[in-house]
Amino acid sequence: MHELTKAPLPRRPDLHVATEGEFVGWRTWIRDSFESHVGPFWHRIEADGNVRSAFRVEKKHLNGSGNVHGGCYMAFADYSLFAIATHVLDSRAVTTNFACEFLDAAREGELIECTGEVTRAGGSLIFLRGKMTSGTRVLLTFSGTIKRMKRKALPQPNA
């Protein structure tokens, strides 16, 4: 267990809550090795029920020009899709579609945040859109589709 987290909530054993540092009370998932490696990315549910995601830009997030790498923006936006879907997503899911527009650059030390909304949640598909900001600057807008996954039976050996 990461030193900044406490015991997980019963519903999501991979969900951890920060107990110290800048993101005290914010949540993160630890099941996704890639996001854990490129993050840490955090999210919380605001008083109005909306979800906000955030991360603090470190040197590892930068490209050769000293700006946040576009791949980092996209990874954080994808993380945010799932955070935004928190209220309607109760099982494993995958991103099936993702589109974004790069609007501005961010630098080391900046706090980057995402907010968004579920535009439609059907039986298996969830449609979302969001906005990534640093202060008052809009850095990226994005939209995506998440597909709920059905649990599959494990294949039988020698079948």
XYZ file of C-alpha atoms in Angstrom:
159
model
C 0.000 0.000 0.000
C 1.302 3.479 -0.895
C 2.482 5.520 2.081
C 0.042 8.349 1.277
C -3.027 6.139 1.451
C -5.145 4.355 4.004
C -7.213 1.198 3.870
C -9.444 1.011 0.788
C -13.177 1.501 0.787
C -15.016 -1.854 0.842
C -16.709 -1.392 -2.559
C -13.458 -0.742 -4.442
C -10.443 -2.588 -3.041
C -8.231 -0.742 -5.552
C -9.410 2.722 -4.373
C -7.153 4.522 -1.907
C -7.503 7.866 -0.142
C -4.547 10.200 0.567
C -3.965 10.844 4.262
C -1.200 13.437 3.909
C 0.337 15.880 1.459
C -1.310 18.195 -1.046
C -4.087 15.745 -1.957
C -5.345 14.763 1.530
C -8.815 13.276 1.146
C -8.462 12.789 -2.622
C -8.797 9.299 -4.123
C -6.721 7.309 -6.582
C -6.874 3.827 -8.055
C -3.862 1.549 -7.723
C -4.958 -1.326 -9.977
C -3.752 0.410 -13.159
C 0.050 0.080 -13.223
C 0.437 2.577 -16.089
C -1.536 5.340 -14.362
C 0.309 4.677 -11.100
C 3.597 5.011 -12.989
C 2.797 8.212 -14.903
C 0.727 9.865 -12.146
C -0.072 10.087 -9.412
C -3.507 11.208 -10.566
C -6.197 12.013 -7.982
C -9.952 12.666 -7.900
C -12.592 13.709 -5.404
C -16.327 14.210 -5.281
C -17.130 17.869 -4.636
C -19.910 19.075 -2.301
C -22.222 19.532 -5.321
C -21.646 15.911 -6.415
C -19.429 16.773 -9.372
C -16.093 15.005 -9.715
C -12.771 16.867 -9.955
C -9.486 15.193 -10.926
C -6.053 16.729 -10.414
C -2.303 16.231 -10.465
C 0.739 18.393 -9.819
C 3.126 18.592 -12.786
C 6.527 17.046 -12.076
C 9.634 16.894 -14.263
C 8.691 13.346 -15.350
C 5.528 14.725 -17.020
C 7.455 17.055 -19.369
C 8.451 16.710 -23.002
C 11.746 17.910 -24.492
C 10.455 21.500 -24.702
C 9.686 21.653 -20.964
C 5.915 21.469 -21.417
C 3.608 18.703 -20.214
C 3.810 15.868 -22.736
C 0.670 15.391 -24.835
C 0.620 11.719 -23.860
C 0.471 12.752 -20.206
C -2.491 15.030 -20.960
C -4.242 12.139 -22.696
C -3.485 9.630 -19.930
C -4.816 12.056 -17.313
C -7.923 12.799 -19.402
C -8.569 9.041 -19.731
C -8.178 8.642 -15.955
C -10.627 11.529 -15.562
C -13.206 9.835 -17.815
C -13.472 7.041 -15.262
C -13.489 9.441 -12.309
C -16.273 11.503 -13.912
C -18.245 8.281 -14.481
C -17.990 7.338 -10.778
C -21.721 7.783 -10.113
C -22.817 5.531 -13.010
C -19.986 3.005 -13.208
C -20.166 0.038 -10.850
C -18.067 -2.553 -12.662
C -14.958 -2.838 -14.799
C -14.973 -0.901 -18.042
C -12.733 0.095 -20.929
C -12.361 3.205 -23.043
C -13.693 2.525 -26.542
C -13.413 6.039 -27.973
C -11.381 9.099 -27.030
C -10.993 12.465 -28.770
C -9.229 15.606 -27.609
C -8.166 19.095 -28.596
C -4.844 20.454 -27.302
C -5.328 24.143 -26.476
C -2.460 25.307 -24.242
C 0.751 24.111 -22.615
C 1.469 23.598 -18.913
C 4.816 23.648 -17.109
C 6.444 22.018 -14.121
C 4.833 22.920 -10.800
C 1.385 23.727 -12.166
C -1.754 22.131 -10.752
C -3.774 20.564 -13.565
C -7.442 19.791 -12.980
C -10.228 18.091 -14.940
C -13.958 18.449 -14.650
C -16.646 17.056 -16.872
C -19.992 15.391 -17.227
C -21.683 12.195 -18.268
C -23.713 13.152 -21.333
C -25.473 9.786 -21.551
C -25.292 6.482 -19.688
C -26.959 3.526 -21.387
C -26.928 -0.174 -20.695
C -23.339 -0.824 -21.760
C -21.998 2.535 -22.997
C -21.275 5.742 -21.087
C -20.604 8.955 -23.036
C -18.622 11.754 -21.399
C -16.932 15.070 -22.048
C -14.493 17.111 -20.033
C -12.165 20.047 -19.737
C -8.598 20.197 -18.404
C -7.418 23.460 -16.854
C -4.568 25.093 -15.010
C -5.953 28.058 -13.096
C -8.150 29.933 -15.564
C -6.386 28.537 -18.670
C -8.096 25.747 -20.609
C -5.412 23.236 -21.637
C -7.417 20.458 -23.280
C -11.001 19.537 -24.059
C -11.929 15.907 -24.511
C -14.729 13.435 -24.998
C -14.877 9.698 -24.711
C -16.950 6.576 -24.498
C -16.591 3.922 -21.807
C -17.948 0.399 -22.264
C -19.032 -1.579 -19.231
C -17.445 -5.033 -19.263
C -19.298 -8.245 -18.497
C -17.500 -10.717 -16.288
C -16.240 -13.578 -18.441
C -15.775 -17.099 -17.202
C -12.166 -18.190 -17.118
C -11.257 -20.641 -19.892
C -10.963 -24.252 -18.781
C -7.504 -25.807 -19.221
C -7.274 -28.225 -22.180
C -10.725 -27.208 -23.353
